[in-house]
Amino acid sequence: IKTVAVLTSGGDAPGMNAAIRAVVRTANSLGLECYGVREGYNGLIHGDFTKMGPRSVKNIINEGGTILKSARSSEFKTPEGRDKAFENCKKHNIDALVCIGGDGSFTGAKVFNEEYGLPVIGVPGTIDNDIFGTDNTIGYDTALNTAMEAIDKIRDTATSHNRVFFVEVMGRDAGFIALNSGIATGALDILIPEQKDSMEELFGTFRKAEKVGKSSSIVVVAEGEKLGNIYDLAKATKDEFPNFDIRVAVLGHIQRGGSPSCADRVLASKMGYGAVMGLVEGKSKVMVGVKSNRLIYTPIEEAIKKHNEIDKDLLKISEILAM
Ligand code: F6P
């Protein structure tokens, strides 16, 4: 291969810039040309390509977001959209595509490869950590720390006012951010989609907390939690415990922003490097990942279909430690 293109797709994640930098500079070190594609697959479709060299990625390793911008492209889901995208790849002599994103983005890359044969490699970038084939995804560690710091602040005010807080964190259908930020902030309870919860259990936990003399508490709720939306949970709790002073905080998109943590910068650097090396070695339709500190490659369909197991022991540990 002589020319690679790199794009970021789906929800942005802190560390995507570090991954772009690693792709561009690794490509350069191997004498490859590199194009950045703006706004994910939309840029492929609309021909929004920019030639990138080592200096185009200066001063971005510490920046949140993605300099290439990102999008969830509905046009790329159509055969016509993908056809236009391939025409633009041909026009720029692209031999391989690095796609930094989550499982939706990998599905696009997989279909594109199957239809047109263009080698593709996925780099897992999402705060949700819901991708198989890597211990962590780029952005997860930073988001986790952002959530933790925010919940710490909520704890201050919860304690001062003897309040119960329901705090919603992101994660789409996965509970990684909720479980780990909940443990780290000493949450009374953590509600995640991977675990069947009931209101009765939650009420039981509140009763125990009252008994042991807790005057304030935090319940961390994953956005994908199946019990109900956070406002309904708060209302049902208020109906059961009319003496509770309850507040709801939805952390939202602050979890997607900010300067990437050291762990995310290192991970992104390793994966960006691994993506280009993988392509040069002839790998395609795989996702690069890091497991036990080692670069590994997983067939992209496996990365999409399988899921990392949540550490259920942590739930048990959190229950013990909360009282
Ligand atoms: O996948 C990342 C993520 O932040 C999820 O945690 C969340 O469900 C979703 O994206 C939000 O998407 P949007 O930015 O389109 O509202």
Short mmCIF file of C-alpha atoms and ligand atoms in Angstrom, two decimals:
data_model
loop_
_atom_site.label_atom_id
_atom_site.label_comp_id
_atom_site.label_asym_id
_atom_site.label_seq_id
_atom_site.Cartn_x
_atom_site.Cartn_y
_atom_site.Cartn_z
CA ILE A 1 0.00 0.00 0.00
CA LYS A 2 1.06 3.55 -0.74
CA THR A 3 -1.76 5.76 0.51
CA VAL A 4 -3.96 5.48 3.59
CA ALA A 5 -6.97 7.51 4.63
CA VAL A 6 -8.07 8.03 8.21
CA LEU A 7 -11.43 9.12 9.55
CA THR A 8 -13.23 9.42 12.88
CA SER A 9 -16.84 8.31 12.98
CA GLY A 10 -19.70 8.04 15.49
CA GLY A 11 -19.64 9.71 18.90
CA ASP A 12 -16.33 11.50 19.47
CA ALA A 13 -14.08 10.33 22.28
CA PRO A 14 -11.12 11.94 24.06
CA GLY A 15 -7.96 10.47 22.56
CA MET A 16 -9.21 10.33 18.98
CA ASN A 17 -6.76 13.12 18.12
CA ALA A 18 -3.89 11.16 19.62
CA ALA A 19 -4.95 8.21 17.43
CA ILE A 20 -5.09 10.39 14.29
CA ARG A 21 -1.62 11.71 15.12
CA ALA A 22 -0.29 8.19 15.54
CA VAL A 23 -1.78 7.05 12.22
CA VAL A 24 -0.41 10.04 10.31
CA ARG A 25 3.07 9.88 11.82
CA THR A 26 3.39 6.10 11.55
CA ALA A 27 2.33 6.30 7.89
CA ASN A 28 4.88 9.04 7.32
CA SER A 29 7.64 7.02 8.96
CA LEU A 30 6.93 4.20 6.50
CA GLY A 31 6.91 6.52 3.50
CA LEU A 32 3.14 6.29 2.99
CA GLU A 33 0.91 9.17 1.94
CA CYS A 34 -1.92 9.95 4.30
CA TYR A 35 -5.26 11.67 3.88
CA GLY A 36 -7.58 12.78 6.64
CA VAL A 37 -11.27 12.50 5.81
CA ARG A 38 -13.59 15.02 7.48
CA GLU A 39 -16.85 14.24 9.26
CA GLY A 40 -16.59 10.46 9.13
CA TYR A 41 -18.13 8.63 6.22
CA ASN A 42 -19.84 11.81 5.06
CA GLY A 43 -16.40 13.10 4.08
CA LEU A 44 -15.78 9.99 1.99
CA ILE A 45 -19.09 10.54 0.21
CA HIS A 46 -18.57 14.26 -0.38
CA GLY A 47 -14.86 14.07 -1.17
CA ASP A 48 -13.77 16.02 1.90
CA PHE A 49 -10.16 14.78 1.96
CA THR A 50 -7.08 16.65 3.23
CA LYS A 51 -3.51 15.59 2.75
CA MET A 52 -1.89 15.17 6.16
CA GLY A 53 1.73 15.08 7.21
CA PRO A 54 3.52 14.97 10.55
CA ARG A 55 3.11 18.74 11.04
CA SER A 56 -0.67 18.65 10.46
CA VAL A 57 -1.02 16.72 13.69
CA LYS A 58 1.18 18.87 15.90
CA ASN A 59 -0.21 20.02 19.25
CA ILE A 60 -3.23 17.74 19.17
CA ILE A 61 -2.19 14.85 21.42
CA ASN A 62 -3.65 16.70 24.41
CA GLU A 63 -6.83 17.92 22.67
CA GLY A 64 -10.28 16.43 23.24
CA GLY A 65 -12.71 15.93 20.35
CA THR A 66 -11.43 15.17 16.88
CA ILE A 67 -9.76 17.60 14.48
CA LEU A 68 -11.26 15.60 11.62
CA LYS A 69 -14.75 16.05 13.07
CA SER A 70 -17.14 13.14 13.33
CA ALA A 71 -20.60 12.15 12.18
CA ARG A 72 -23.05 9.30 12.16
CA SER A 73 -23.64 9.06 8.42
CA SER A 74 -27.04 7.87 7.25
CA GLU A 75 -26.00 8.28 3.61
CA PHE A 76 -23.21 5.71 4.03
CA LYS A 77 -25.89 3.17 4.94
CA THR A 78 -27.17 3.36 1.35
CA PRO A 79 -25.47 1.57 -1.60
CA GLU A 80 -25.49 4.90 -3.52
CA GLY A 81 -23.64 6.62 -0.66
CA ARG A 82 -21.01 3.90 -0.48
CA ASP A 83 -20.61 3.98 -4.24
CA LYS A 84 -19.83 7.71 -4.14
CA ALA A 85 -17.45 7.05 -1.25
CA PHE A 86 -15.55 4.45 -3.24
CA GLU A 87 -15.32 6.76 -6.27
CA ASN A 88 -13.70 9.38 -4.06
CA CYS A 89 -11.29 6.81 -2.62
CA LYS A 90 -10.29 5.86 -6.18
CA LYS A 91 -9.84 9.53 -7.10
CA HIS A 92 -7.38 9.98 -4.23
CA ASN A 93 -5.64 6.63 -4.86
CA ILE A 94 -6.56 5.41 -1.38
CA ASP A 95 -5.27 1.87 -0.80
CA ALA A 96 -6.53 1.40 2.75
CA LEU A 97 -8.82 3.02 5.28
CA VAL A 98 -8.35 3.48 9.02
CA CYS A 99 -11.67 3.96 10.75
CA ILE A 100 -11.59 5.28 14.32
CA GLY A 101 -14.98 4.80 15.98
CA GLY A 102 -17.40 2.40 17.60
CA ASP A 103 -19.35 -0.64 16.45
CA GLY A 104 -21.68 1.32 14.14
CA SER A 105 -18.64 2.73 12.36
CA PHE A 106 -17.07 -0.73 12.12
CA THR A 107 -20.24 -2.11 10.54
CA GLY A 108 -19.90 0.56 7.84
CA ALA A 109 -16.23 -0.31 7.32
CA LYS A 110 -17.03 -4.02 7.08
CA VAL A 111 -19.77 -3.58 4.47
CA PHE A 112 -17.58 -1.17 2.49
CA ASN A 113 -14.74 -3.71 2.44
CA GLU A 114 -17.06 -6.54 1.40
CA GLU A 115 -18.49 -4.51 -1.46
CA TYR A 116 -15.36 -2.85 -2.85
CA GLY A 117 -12.44 -4.85 -1.47
CA LEU A 118 -10.71 -1.77 -0.03
CA PRO A 119 -8.64 -2.88 2.98
CA VAL A 120 -10.05 -1.45 6.21
CA ILE A 121 -8.92 -1.50 9.81
CA GLY A 122 -10.90 -0.38 12.84
CA VAL A 123 -9.55 1.52 15.84
CA PRO A 124 -11.94 1.38 18.81
CA GLY A 125 -12.74 4.93 19.87
CA THR A 126 -15.78 5.34 22.08
CA ILE A 127 -16.34 6.32 25.68
CA ASP A 128 -18.73 3.39 26.14
CA ASN A 129 -16.02 0.67 26.26
CA ASP A 130 -18.52 -1.68 24.64
CA ILE A 131 -16.22 -3.18 22.00
CA PHE A 132 -14.95 -6.75 22.02
CA GLY A 133 -11.27 -7.36 21.24
CA THR A 134 -9.66 -4.78 23.48
CA ASP A 135 -9.42 -4.27 27.23
CA ASN A 136 -10.30 -0.60 26.85
CA THR A 137 -11.54 1.66 24.10
CA ILE A 138 -10.05 5.08 23.43
CA GLY A 139 -11.88 7.70 25.49
CA TYR A 140 -13.26 5.39 28.14
CA ASP A 141 -10.66 6.18 30.80
CA THR A 142 -11.06 9.93 30.34
CA ALA A 143 -14.87 9.73 30.40
CA LEU A 144 -14.72 7.59 33.50
CA ASN A 145 -12.55 10.14 35.27
CA THR A 146 -14.80 12.98 34.15
CA ALA A 147 -17.80 11.13 35.54
CA MET A 148 -15.95 10.39 38.76
CA GLU A 149 -14.95 14.01 39.28
CA ALA A 150 -18.50 15.20 38.58
CA ILE A 151 -19.99 12.69 41.01
CA ASP A 152 -17.44 13.69 43.65
CA LYS A 153 -18.78 17.23 43.35
CA ILE A 154 -22.34 16.01 43.62
CA ARG A 155 -21.35 14.11 46.75
CA ASP A 156 -20.24 17.38 48.40
CA THR A 157 -23.63 18.97 47.99
CA ALA A 158 -25.52 15.72 48.66
CA THR A 159 -23.73 15.43 52.01
CA SER A 160 -24.31 19.06 52.94
CA HIS A 161 -28.05 18.75 52.39
CA ASN A 162 -28.63 15.12 53.43
CA ARG A 163 -29.92 14.41 49.95
CA VAL A 164 -30.33 11.39 47.74
CA PHE A 165 -28.97 11.90 44.23
CA PHE A 166 -29.72 9.84 41.18
CA VAL A 167 -26.88 10.45 38.73
CA GLU A 168 -27.16 9.30 35.13
CA VAL A 169 -23.99 8.51 33.21
CA MET A 170 -23.52 7.62 29.55
CA GLY A 171 -22.63 4.24 28.07
CA ARG A 172 -25.43 3.58 25.59
CA ASP A 173 -26.37 -0.10 26.22
CA ALA A 174 -23.34 -0.81 28.39
CA GLY A 175 -22.74 -0.22 32.09
CA PHE A 176 -18.95 0.16 32.17
CA ILE A 177 -18.90 3.86 32.98
CA ALA A 178 -21.68 3.46 35.56
CA LEU A 179 -20.16 0.48 37.32
CA ASN A 180 -16.65 1.87 37.57
CA SER A 181 -17.55 5.47 38.35
CA GLY A 182 -20.04 4.14 40.92
CA ILE A 183 -17.37 2.08 42.67
CA ALA A 184 -14.90 4.94 42.54
CA THR A 185 -17.33 7.39 44.11
CA GLY A 186 -18.73 5.08 46.77
CA ALA A 187 -22.24 4.98 45.31
CA LEU A 188 -24.93 3.40 47.44
CA ASP A 189 -26.25 1.54 44.40
CA ILE A 190 -25.30 1.16 40.77
CA LEU A 191 -27.91 0.32 38.15
CA ILE A 192 -26.62 -1.10 34.88
CA PRO A 193 -28.28 -2.78 31.91
CA GLU A 194 -26.22 -5.97 32.31
CA GLN A 195 -27.78 -6.66 35.70
CA LYS A 196 -31.47 -7.29 36.35
CA ASP A 197 -32.57 -4.78 38.96
CA SER A 198 -35.91 -4.24 40.64
CA MET A 199 -37.38 -1.26 42.46
CA GLU A 200 -37.90 -3.51 45.46
CA GLU A 201 -34.17 -4.27 45.60
CA LEU A 202 -33.35 -0.59 45.31
CA PHE A 203 -35.81 0.25 48.08
CA GLY A 204 -34.28 -2.52 50.19
CA THR A 205 -30.87 -0.91 49.75
CA PHE A 206 -32.29 2.48 50.81
CA ARG A 207 -33.84 0.88 53.91
CA LYS A 208 -30.54 -0.72 54.86
CA ALA A 209 -28.77 2.62 54.34
CA GLU A 210 -31.29 4.34 56.63
CA LYS A 211 -30.76 1.65 59.24
CA VAL A 212 -26.99 2.07 59.28
CA GLY A 213 -27.41 5.82 59.62
CA LYS A 214 -26.50 7.07 56.18
CA SER A 215 -27.78 10.58 55.76
CA SER A 216 -27.10 11.04 52.06
CA SER A 217 -26.48 8.79 49.13
CA ILE A 218 -25.75 8.56 45.46
CA VAL A 219 -27.22 6.08 43.05
CA VAL A 220 -25.37 5.86 39.74
CA VAL A 221 -27.64 4.92 36.87
CA ALA A 222 -26.41 3.87 33.43
CA GLU A 223 -28.39 5.56 30.66
CA GLY A 224 -29.18 2.13 29.18
CA GLU A 225 -30.54 0.82 32.47
CA LYS A 226 -33.74 -1.12 31.88
CA LEU A 227 -35.69 -0.35 35.07
CA GLY A 228 -36.97 2.92 33.73
CA ASN A 229 -35.83 6.44 33.08
CA ILE A 230 -34.01 8.21 35.86
CA TYR A 231 -36.81 10.70 36.58
CA ASP A 232 -39.30 7.83 36.98
CA LEU A 233 -36.88 6.06 39.32
CA ALA A 234 -36.54 9.20 41.40
CA LYS A 235 -40.30 9.69 41.50
CA ALA A 236 -41.00 6.09 42.51
CA THR A 237 -38.40 6.43 45.28
CA LYS A 238 -39.99 9.64 46.51
CA ASP A 239 -43.39 7.90 46.63
CA GLU A 240 -41.88 5.12 48.73
CA PHE A 241 -39.77 7.39 50.96
CA PRO A 242 -41.63 10.71 51.24
CA ASN A 243 -39.04 11.99 53.75
CA PHE A 244 -36.20 11.72 51.20
CA ASP A 245 -34.97 14.92 49.59
CA ILE A 246 -34.19 13.65 46.10
CA ARG A 247 -32.40 15.26 43.16
CA VAL A 248 -31.52 14.02 39.70
CA ALA A 249 -28.35 14.90 37.78
CA VAL A 250 -27.79 13.82 34.19
CA LEU A 251 -24.10 14.21 33.38
CA GLY A 252 -24.57 14.06 29.60
CA HIS A 253 -22.03 15.19 27.06
CA ILE A 254 -19.45 16.58 29.47
CA GLN A 255 -18.38 12.93 29.57
CA ARG A 256 -17.39 13.10 25.91
CA GLY A 257 -15.17 16.16 26.15
CA GLY A 258 -11.94 17.24 27.75
CA SER A 259 -8.27 16.59 27.43
CA PRO A 260 -7.57 12.84 27.19
CA SER A 261 -6.06 11.09 30.20
CA CYS A 262 -2.53 9.72 30.04
CA ALA A 263 -3.92 6.19 29.66
CA ASP A 264 -6.05 7.24 26.68
CA ARG A 265 -3.17 9.05 24.98
CA VAL A 266 -0.93 6.02 25.33
CA LEU A 267 -3.66 3.64 24.20
CA ALA A 268 -4.51 5.80 21.18
CA SER A 269 -0.86 6.14 20.22
CA LYS A 270 -0.38 2.39 20.40
CA MET A 271 -3.54 1.63 18.45
CA GLY A 272 -2.94 4.25 15.75
CA TYR A 273 0.53 2.82 15.23
CA GLY A 274 -0.87 -0.74 15.31
CA ALA A 275 -3.51 0.13 12.70
CA VAL A 276 -0.99 1.30 10.11
CA MET A 277 1.45 -1.52 10.87
CA GLY A 278 -1.42 -4.00 10.51
CA LEU A 279 -2.37 -2.62 7.10
CA VAL A 280 1.24 -2.69 5.92
CA GLU A 281 1.45 -6.34 7.02
CA GLY A 282 -1.58 -7.06 4.84
CA LYS A 283 -4.23 -7.21 7.55
CA SER A 284 -7.72 -6.08 6.64
CA LYS A 285 -11.27 -6.22 8.03
CA VAL A 286 -9.84 -6.42 11.52
CA MET A 287 -9.90 -4.17 14.53
CA VAL A 288 -6.74 -3.32 16.39
CA GLY A 289 -6.98 -3.69 20.16
CA VAL A 290 -4.80 -3.78 23.23
CA LYS A 291 -5.17 -6.69 25.63
CA SER A 292 -2.86 -7.11 28.62
CA ASN A 293 -0.71 -4.34 27.11
CA ARG A 294 -0.24 -6.17 23.81
CA LEU A 295 -1.47 -5.11 20.40
CA ILE A 296 -3.85 -7.67 18.96
CA TYR A 297 -6.11 -7.87 15.91
CA THR A 298 -9.68 -9.18 16.00
CA PRO A 299 -11.87 -9.87 12.94
CA ILE A 300 -14.10 -6.83 12.68
CA GLU A 301 -17.32 -8.88 12.67
CA GLU A 302 -16.32 -10.42 16.00
CA ALA A 303 -15.58 -6.99 17.43
CA ILE A 304 -19.05 -5.88 16.37
CA LYS A 305 -20.99 -8.98 17.47
CA LYS A 306 -19.34 -9.99 20.73
CA HIS A 307 -19.34 -8.00 23.92
CA ASN A 308 -16.87 -7.55 26.72
CA GLU A 309 -18.20 -9.02 29.93
CA ILE A 310 -18.86 -6.60 32.72
CA ASP A 311 -17.06 -7.49 35.94
CA LYS A 312 -20.01 -8.58 38.05
CA ASP A 313 -17.75 -9.09 41.08
CA LEU A 314 -17.48 -5.32 41.17
CA LEU A 315 -21.23 -5.07 41.75
CA LYS A 316 -20.94 -7.36 44.73
CA ILE A 317 -17.95 -5.47 46.05
CA SER A 318 -19.78 -2.17 45.69
CA GLU A 319 -22.74 -3.53 47.67
CA ILE A 320 -20.44 -4.58 50.50
CA LEU A 321 -18.46 -1.35 50.52
CA ALA A 322 -21.47 0.96 50.31
CA MET A 323 -22.70 0.20 53.83
O1 F6P B 1 -21.47 6.23 22.05
C1 F6P B 1 -21.10 7.35 22.77
C2 F6P B 1 -22.30 8.05 23.34
O2 F6P B 1 -21.86 9.18 24.06
C3 F6P B 1 -23.20 7.19 24.22
O3 F6P B 1 -22.70 7.01 25.51
C4 F6P B 1 -24.50 7.95 24.15
O4 F6P B 1 -25.59 7.07 24.32
C5 F6P B 1 -24.49 8.52 22.75
O5 F6P B 1 -23.15 8.50 22.31
C6 F6P B 1 -25.04 9.90 22.62
O6 F6P B 1 -25.08 10.23 21.29
P1 F6P B 1 -25.28 11.70 20.75
O7 F6P B 1 -24.00 12.46 20.95
O8 F6P B 1 -25.59 11.52 19.31
O9 F6P B 1 -26.40 12.32 21.53
#
